[in-house]
mmCIF file of C-alpha atoms in Angstrom:
data_model
loop_
_atom_site.group_PDB
_atom_site.id
_atom_site.type_symbol
_atom_site.label_atom_id
_atom_site.label_comp_id
_atom_site.label_asym_id
_atom_site.label_seq_id
_atom_site.Cartn_x
_atom_site.Cartn_y
_atom_site.Cartn_z
ATOM 1 C CA UNK A 1 -17.606 -16.134 -17.956
ATOM 2 C CA UNK A 2 -20.230 -15.284 -15.396
ATOM 3 C CA UNK A 3 -22.308 -12.110 -15.203
ATOM 4 C CA UNK A 4 -22.179 -9.810 -12.258
ATOM 5 C CA UNK A 5 -25.811 -8.521 -12.346
ATOM 6 C CA UNK A 6 -25.049 -5.829 -9.917
ATOM 7 C CA UNK A 7 -23.227 -3.890 -12.323
ATOM 8 C CA UNK A 8 -24.157 -5.619 -15.344
ATOM 9 C CA UNK A 9 -20.938 -6.359 -16.412
ATOM 10 C CA UNK A 10 -18.380 -9.623 -16.923
ATOM 11 C CA UNK A 11 -16.876 -10.775 -13.893
ATOM 12 C CA UNK A 12 -13.214 -10.828 -14.524
ATOM 13 C CA UNK A 13 -10.712 -12.085 -12.087
ATOM 14 C CA UNK A 14 -7.101 -11.226 -11.921
ATOM 15 C CA UNK A 15 -4.939 -13.851 -10.860
ATOM 16 C CA UNK A 16 -2.580 -13.546 -8.288
ATOM 17 C CA UNK A 17 1.193 -13.071 -10.060
ATOM 18 C CA UNK A 18 3.391 -13.739 -7.066
ATOM 19 C CA UNK A 19 1.719 -16.348 -4.877
ATOM 20 C CA UNK A 20 4.203 -19.009 -4.436
ATOM 21 C CA UNK A 21 7.120 -16.587 -4.750
ATOM 22 C CA UNK A 22 6.689 -13.366 -2.697
ATOM 23 C CA UNK A 23 4.444 -15.255 -0.344
ATOM 24 C CA UNK A 24 2.904 -18.958 0.168
ATOM 25 C CA UNK A 25 0.478 -20.067 -2.253
ATOM 26 C CA UNK A 26 -1.169 -22.534 0.116
ATOM 27 C CA UNK A 27 -3.748 -21.344 1.970
ATOM 28 C CA UNK A 28 -2.909 -23.056 5.355
ATOM 29 C CA UNK A 29 0.627 -21.880 5.094
ATOM 30 C CA UNK A 30 -0.175 -18.278 4.168
ATOM 31 C CA UNK A 31 -3.082 -18.059 7.098
ATOM 32 C CA UNK A 32 -0.491 -19.478 9.576
ATOM 33 C CA UNK A 33 2.444 -17.078 8.226
ATOM 34 C CA UNK A 34 0.194 -13.906 8.544
ATOM 35 C CA UNK A 35 -1.248 -15.180 12.041
ATOM 36 C CA UNK A 36 2.359 -15.622 13.278
ATOM 37 C CA UNK A 37 3.288 -11.920 11.896
ATOM 38 C CA UNK A 38 0.265 -10.199 13.120
ATOM 39 C CA UNK A 39 0.402 -11.770 16.891
ATOM 40 C CA UNK A 40 4.300 -11.226 17.252
ATOM 41 C CA UNK A 41 3.949 -7.650 16.631
ATOM 42 C CA UNK A 42 3.891 -5.236 19.747
ATOM 43 C CA UNK A 43 3.362 -1.467 18.451
ATOM 44 C CA UNK A 44 0.072 -0.317 19.538
ATOM 45 C CA UNK A 45 -1.280 2.763 17.839
ATOM 46 C CA UNK A 46 -4.489 4.559 17.316
ATOM 47 C CA UNK A 47 -6.549 3.329 14.357
ATOM 48 C CA UNK A 48 -5.024 4.959 11.592
ATOM 49 C CA UNK A 49 -6.656 6.734 8.452
ATOM 50 C CA UNK A 50 -3.877 5.982 6.245
ATOM 51 C CA UNK A 51 -0.609 3.670 6.046
ATOM 52 C CA UNK A 52 2.849 3.353 4.318
ATOM 53 C CA UNK A 53 3.923 -0.217 4.508
ATOM 54 C CA UNK A 54 6.374 -2.365 2.144
ATOM 55 C CA UNK A 55 5.953 -4.714 -0.245
ATOM 56 C CA UNK A 56 8.633 -7.210 -0.545
ATOM 57 C CA UNK A 57 8.729 -11.107 -0.199
ATOM 58 C CA UNK A 58 7.145 -11.961 3.158
ATOM 59 C CA UNK A 59 10.318 -13.490 4.796
ATOM 60 C CA UNK A 60 11.973 -10.087 4.013
ATOM 61 C CA UNK A 61 9.073 -7.570 4.980
ATOM 62 C CA UNK A 62 6.287 -9.245 6.473
ATOM 63 C CA UNK A 63 7.037 -8.570 10.180
ATOM 64 C CA UNK A 64 7.578 -4.860 9.159
ATOM 65 C CA UNK A 65 3.865 -4.936 7.015
ATOM 66 C CA UNK A 66 2.444 -6.704 10.001
ATOM 67 C CA UNK A 67 3.363 -4.169 12.772
ATOM 68 C CA UNK A 68 1.075 -1.939 10.897
ATOM 69 C CA UNK A 69 -1.869 -4.074 9.576
ATOM 70 C CA UNK A 70 -2.311 -5.631 13.422
ATOM 71 C CA UNK A 71 -3.484 -1.870 14.358
ATOM 72 C CA UNK A 72 -6.051 -1.904 11.678
ATOM 73 C CA UNK A 73 -7.835 -4.866 13.125
ATOM 74 C CA UNK A 74 -9.306 -2.968 15.790
ATOM 75 C CA UNK A 75 -11.324 -0.854 13.115
ATOM 76 C CA UNK A 76 -12.122 -3.993 10.818
ATOM 77 C CA UNK A 77 -15.528 -3.708 11.079
ATOM 78 C CA UNK A 78 -15.788 -0.042 10.117
ATOM 79 C CA UNK A 79 -13.382 -0.063 6.854
ATOM 80 C CA UNK A 80 -15.589 -0.869 4.009
ATOM 81 C CA UNK A 81 -13.207 0.222 1.235
ATOM 82 C CA UNK A 82 -9.613 0.423 0.701
ATOM 83 C CA UNK A 83 -7.920 2.516 -1.421
ATOM 84 C CA UNK A 84 -4.488 1.029 -2.254
ATOM 85 C CA UNK A 85 -1.482 2.705 -4.187
ATOM 86 C CA UNK A 86 1.926 1.339 -5.238
ATOM 87 C CA UNK A 87 4.684 1.693 -7.698
ATOM 88 C CA UNK A 88 4.652 0.242 -11.054
ATOM 89 C CA UNK A 89 7.988 -1.751 -11.347
ATOM 90 C CA UNK A 90 7.453 -3.766 -14.678
ATOM 91 C CA UNK A 91 5.671 -1.373 -17.198
ATOM 92 C CA UNK A 92 6.275 2.305 -17.589
ATOM 93 C CA UNK A 93 2.968 4.014 -16.470
ATOM 94 C CA UNK A 94 2.695 7.993 -17.666
ATOM 95 C CA UNK A 95 0.500 8.853 -14.644
ATOM 96 C CA UNK A 96 -1.381 6.327 -12.896
ATOM 97 C CA UNK A 97 -2.613 2.937 -14.263
ATOM 98 C CA UNK A 98 -6.377 1.344 -13.606
ATOM 99 C CA UNK A 99 -6.929 -2.156 -13.960
ATOM 100 C CA UNK A 100 -10.408 -3.540 -16.003
ATOM 101 C CA UNK A 101 -10.950 -6.477 -13.373
ATOM 102 C CA UNK A 102 -14.079 -6.910 -11.314
ATOM 103 C CA UNK A 103 -11.854 -8.832 -8.681
ATOM 104 C CA UNK A 104 -8.223 -9.507 -7.716
ATOM 105 C CA UNK A 105 -7.847 -13.048 -6.415
ATOM 106 C CA UNK A 106 -5.241 -14.308 -3.710
ATOM 107 C CA UNK A 107 -5.159 -17.969 -2.435
ATOM 108 C CA UNK A 108 -7.503 -16.360 0.462
ATOM 109 C CA UNK A 109 -10.187 -15.720 -2.130
ATOM 110 C CA UNK A 110 -11.301 -13.073 -4.272
ATOM 111 C CA UNK A 111 -11.660 -9.410 -3.470
ATOM 112 C CA UNK A 112 -14.475 -7.004 -5.292
ATOM 113 C CA UNK A 113 -12.903 -3.689 -6.933
ATOM 114 C CA UNK A 114 -15.146 -0.795 -6.815
ATOM 115 C CA UNK A 115 -15.869 -0.444 -10.308
ATOM 116 C CA UNK A 116 -17.884 2.781 -9.754
ATOM 117 C CA UNK A 117 -14.929 4.690 -8.462
ATOM 118 C CA UNK A 118 -12.565 2.994 -11.130
ATOM 119 C CA UNK A 119 -15.033 4.540 -13.726
ATOM 120 C CA UNK A 120 -15.195 7.957 -12.020
ATOM 121 C CA UNK A 121 -11.343 8.000 -12.036
ATOM 122 C CA UNK A 122 -11.020 7.852 -15.728
ATOM 123 C CA UNK A 123 -11.873 11.517 -16.006
ATOM 124 C CA UNK A 124 -8.503 12.737 -15.080
ATOM 125 C CA UNK A 125 -6.278 13.331 -17.970
ATOM 126 C CA UNK A 126 -3.379 11.583 -16.320
ATOM 127 C CA UNK A 127 -5.496 8.303 -15.432
ATOM 128 C CA UNK A 128 -5.535 5.346 -17.926
ATOM 129 C CA UNK A 129 -6.479 2.053 -18.253
ATOM 130 C CA UNK A 130 -3.418 -0.506 -18.425
ATOM 131 C CA UNK A 131 -3.824 -4.118 -17.694
ATOM 132 C CA UNK A 132 -0.700 -4.963 -18.552
ATOM 133 C CA UNK A 133 1.110 -3.097 -16.170
ATOM 134 C CA UNK A 134 -0.687 -5.156 -13.284
ATOM 135 C CA UNK A 135 0.147 -8.341 -14.722
ATOM 136 C CA UNK A 136 3.385 -9.399 -12.963
ATOM 137 C CA UNK A 137 3.049 -6.457 -10.415
ATOM 138 C CA UNK A 138 3.675 -7.328 -7.084
ATOM 139 C CA UNK A 139 3.722 -3.833 -5.092
ATOM 140 C CA UNK A 140 -0.054 -3.758 -4.726
ATOM 141 C CA UNK A 141 -0.379 -7.966 -4.630
ATOM 142 C CA UNK A 142 1.649 -8.390 -1.428
ATOM 143 C CA UNK A 143 -0.845 -6.168 0.497
ATOM 144 C CA UNK A 144 -3.912 -8.021 -0.392
ATOM 145 C CA UNK A 145 -3.634 -10.971 2.061
ATOM 146 C CA UNK A 146 -2.706 -8.961 5.035
ATOM 147 C CA UNK A 147 -6.216 -6.771 3.963
ATOM 148 C CA UNK A 148 -8.080 -10.125 3.875
ATOM 149 C CA UNK A 149 -6.602 -10.941 7.231
ATOM 150 C CA UNK A 150 -7.346 -7.864 9.253
ATOM 151 C CA UNK A 151 -10.361 -6.830 7.565
ATOM 152 C CA UNK A 152 -14.111 -8.179 7.097
ATOM 153 C CA UNK A 153 -15.853 -7.545 3.736
ATOM 154 C CA UNK A 154 -14.194 -4.511 1.633
ATOM 155 C CA UNK A 155 -13.988 -3.342 -1.628
ATOM 156 C CA UNK A 156 -10.847 -2.457 -3.321
ATOM 157 C CA UNK A 157 -9.432 0.658 -5.394
ATOM 158 C CA UNK A 158 -6.348 -0.311 -6.868
ATOM 159 C CA UNK A 159 -3.938 2.366 -8.223
ATOM 160 C CA UNK A 160 -0.730 1.871 -9.727
ATOM 161 C CA UNK A 161 1.541 4.995 -9.743
ATOM 162 C CA UNK A 162 3.999 5.677 -12.510
ATOM 163 C CA UNK A 163 5.601 9.164 -13.407
ATOM 164 C CA UNK A 164 2.790 11.050 -11.595
ATOM 165 C CA UNK A 165 3.325 14.515 -9.671
ATOM 166 C CA UNK A 166 2.607 14.765 -6.207
ATOM 167 C CA UNK A 167 -0.152 17.242 -6.864
ATOM 168 C CA UNK A 168 -1.700 14.481 -9.157
ATOM 169 C CA UNK A 169 -1.794 11.620 -6.768
ATOM 170 C CA UNK A 170 -3.087 13.944 -4.132
ATOM 171 C CA UNK A 171 -5.829 15.397 -5.922
ATOM 172 C CA UNK A 172 -6.857 11.607 -6.538
ATOM 173 C CA UNK A 173 -6.463 10.614 -2.949
ATOM 174 C CA UNK A 174 -8.669 14.103 -1.992
ATOM 175 C CA UNK A 175 -11.392 12.723 -4.118
ATOM 176 C CA UNK A 176 -11.123 9.060 -2.560
ATOM 177 C CA UNK A 177 -10.726 10.211 1.097
ATOM 178 C CA UNK A 178 -13.942 9.248 2.246
ATOM 179 C CA UNK A 179 -14.931 8.795 5.920
ATOM 180 C CA UNK A 180 -14.093 6.417 8.617
ATOM 181 C CA UNK A 181 -15.190 3.625 6.188
ATOM 182 C CA UNK A 182 -12.193 4.457 4.041
ATOM 183 C CA UNK A 183 -8.557 3.290 4.426
ATOM 184 C CA UNK A 184 -5.720 4.620 2.534
ATOM 185 C CA UNK A 185 -2.666 2.281 1.806
ATOM 186 C CA UNK A 186 0.441 3.367 0.138
ATOM 187 C CA UNK A 187 2.984 0.799 -0.885
ATOM 188 C CA UNK A 188 6.658 1.494 -0.766
ATOM 189 C CA UNK A 189 10.121 -0.193 0.217
ATOM 190 C CA UNK A 190 12.940 2.304 1.161
ATOM 191 C CA UNK A 191 16.680 1.966 -0.192
ATOM 192 C CA UNK A 192 17.563 -0.897 -2.176
ATOM 193 C CA UNK A 193 20.906 -2.870 -2.389
ATOM 194 C CA UNK A 194 23.344 -0.965 -0.049
ATOM 195 C CA UNK A 195 25.184 -2.520 2.800
ATOM 196 C CA UNK A 196 23.473 -2.668 6.073
ATOM 197 C CA UNK A 197 24.843 0.140 7.803
ATOM 198 C CA UNK A 198 24.943 2.476 4.699
ATOM 199 C CA UNK A 199 20.963 1.535 4.362
ATOM 200 C CA UNK A 200 20.443 1.956 7.913
ATOM 201 C CA UNK A 201 21.766 5.571 7.921
ATOM 202 C CA UNK A 202 20.096 6.378 4.572
ATOM 203 C CA UNK A 203 16.533 4.995 5.838
ATOM 204 C CA UNK A 204 16.657 6.950 9.010
ATOM 205 C CA UNK A 205 17.090 10.021 6.872
ATOM 206 C CA UNK A 206 14.372 9.086 4.824
ATOM 207 C CA UNK A 207 12.380 8.232 7.621
ATOM 208 C CA UNK A 208 12.879 11.510 9.285
ATOM 209 C CA UNK A 209 11.740 12.909 6.154
ATOM 210 C CA UNK A 210 8.803 10.965 5.942
ATOM 211 C CA UNK A 211 7.695 12.050 9.670
ATOM 212 C CA UNK A 212 8.357 15.560 8.767
ATOM 213 C CA UNK A 213 6.006 14.832 5.813
ATOM 214 C CA UNK A 214 8.634 16.365 3.572
ATOM 215 C CA UNK A 215 7.724 14.851 0.598
ATOM 216 C CA UNK A 216 9.687 17.105 -1.696
ATOM 217 C CA UNK A 217 12.933 15.842 -0.674
ATOM 218 C CA UNK A 218 11.864 12.027 -0.902
ATOM 219 C CA UNK A 219 13.018 10.564 -4.568
ATOM 220 C CA UNK A 220 13.415 7.223 -6.039
ATOM 221 C CA UNK A 221 16.784 6.830 -4.202
ATOM 222 C CA UNK A 222 15.113 7.063 -0.997
ATOM 223 C CA UNK A 223 11.749 5.229 -1.754
ATOM 224 C CA UNK A 224 11.014 2.955 -4.605
ATOM 225 C CA UNK A 225 7.278 4.024 -3.934
ATOM 226 C CA UNK A 226 8.122 7.812 -3.497
ATOM 227 C CA UNK A 227 5.547 8.549 -6.391
ATOM 228 C CA UNK A 228 2.365 7.574 -4.323
ATOM 229 C CA UNK A 229 4.122 8.404 -0.987
ATOM 230 C CA UNK A 230 4.833 11.911 -1.927
ATOM 231 C CA UNK A 231 1.163 12.502 -3.034
ATOM 232 C CA UNK A 232 -0.057 11.044 0.368
ATOM 233 C CA UNK A 233 2.741 13.208 2.450
ATOM 234 C CA UNK A 234 1.622 16.386 0.536
ATOM 235 C CA UNK A 235 -2.219 15.892 1.278
ATOM 236 C CA UNK A 236 -1.356 15.037 4.758
ATOM 237 C CA UNK A 237 0.327 18.141 5.288
ATOM 238 C CA UNK A 238 -2.419 20.268 3.871
ATOM 239 C CA UNK A 239 -4.624 18.234 6.125
ATOM 240 C CA UNK A 240 -2.568 18.806 9.310
ATOM 241 C CA UNK A 241 -2.438 14.936 9.960
ATOM 242 C CA UNK A 242 -0.144 13.517 12.605
ATOM 243 C CA UNK A 243 2.342 10.629 11.435
ATOM 244 C CA UNK A 244 4.033 7.767 13.670
ATOM 245 C CA UNK A 245 6.867 5.686 12.815
ATOM 246 C CA UNK A 246 5.730 1.722 13.465
ATOM 247 C CA UNK A 247 8.685 0.024 12.428
ATOM 248 C CA UNK A 248 12.015 0.687 10.313
ATOM 249 C CA UNK A 249 14.110 -2.125 9.350
ATOM 250 C CA UNK A 250 15.666 -3.990 6.480
ATOM 251 C CA UNK A 251 16.092 -7.337 4.894
ATOM 252 C CA UNK A 252 19.531 -8.045 6.907
ATOM 253 C CA UNK A 253 17.352 -7.719 9.770
ATOM 254 C CA UNK A 254 14.810 -10.149 8.931
ATOM 255 C CA UNK A 255 15.845 -12.769 6.451
ATOM 256 C CA UNK A 256 18.875 -11.370 4.029
ATOM 257 C CA UNK A 257 22.703 -11.185 4.211
ATOM 258 C CA UNK A 258 23.972 -7.611 5.325
ATOM 259 C CA UNK A 259 26.058 -6.928 2.351
ATOM 260 C CA UNK A 260 23.057 -6.239 -0.006
ATOM 261 C CA UNK A 261 19.965 -5.080 1.779
ATOM 262 C CA UNK A 262 16.548 -3.297 0.832
ATOM 263 C CA UNK A 263 15.021 -0.914 3.726
ATOM 264 C CA UNK A 264 11.173 -1.140 4.966
ATOM 265 C CA UNK A 265 9.545 1.135 7.214
ATOM 266 C CA UNK A 266 5.832 1.217 8.287
ATOM 267 C CA UNK A 267 3.835 4.338 9.245
ATOM 268 C CA UNK A 268 0.441 5.130 10.420
ATOM 269 C CA UNK A 269 -1.188 8.413 9.731
ATOM 270 C CA UNK A 270 -3.994 10.076 11.784
ATOM 271 C CA UNK A 271 -6.495 12.615 11.073
ATOM 272 C CA UNK A 272 -5.916 15.642 13.366
ATOM 273 C CA UNK A 273 -9.196 15.478 15.568
ATOM 274 C CA UNK A 274 -9.355 19.121 15.875
ATOM 275 C CA UNK A 275 -10.200 19.212 12.148
ATOM 276 C CA UNK A 276 -13.181 17.016 12.847
ATOM 277 C CA UNK A 277 -14.652 19.103 15.498
#
């Protein structure tokens, strides 16, 4: 094992868990797929400070994720750090889980983890080191190839959110907020396994709540990433941020059948300019 002399610690690379299932493990195919998704999107927004985007297999939610990631390309030289939060699907996490790795890998290469920041986060009583929670988890991983595609060099702060209060998530986001160099990404799908029409109605209602930053009314039935999402929406409310819905569809609109669908939404959040003056 090599030693990373900049941090005087052993390099430990987390391999991808869902390359070959949620997205292609082949570099050329993956690049081609991402290029296609990103070039086909038409929604133009201001450069966002934070985004909410889905985390399903690319054939189902890739177009919806691309609709928001395409808007980040224009600030790619400016973003040096990505704070990525998603729900823990496979392992119960009380609070928020950190990984001990120095890098996360995808078929497109390795991403450096901001070790200094990870160390600092260990001060929170509700944050724990839990590599097992990351081993098979897809909610963060599916965002990584998109980030690698639309950004230049960046470091990553990955956080798996389990049973955490909105106040806890908001306090961590506040610490990691940074300036123009930091992008906040929340990973969440919407409703699960309803029929097409029921899902559309439910997701429209949820989307209205998200757009009003009404985090208290959003639970696991509305969004599987409700825990990280609520923390961001709470903070956005406090910071008087603007939010824009960029896309709202479900798997019945992309590659799935219409009898059991999963909902996907993409949202851009912007700092209120008057706060910066």
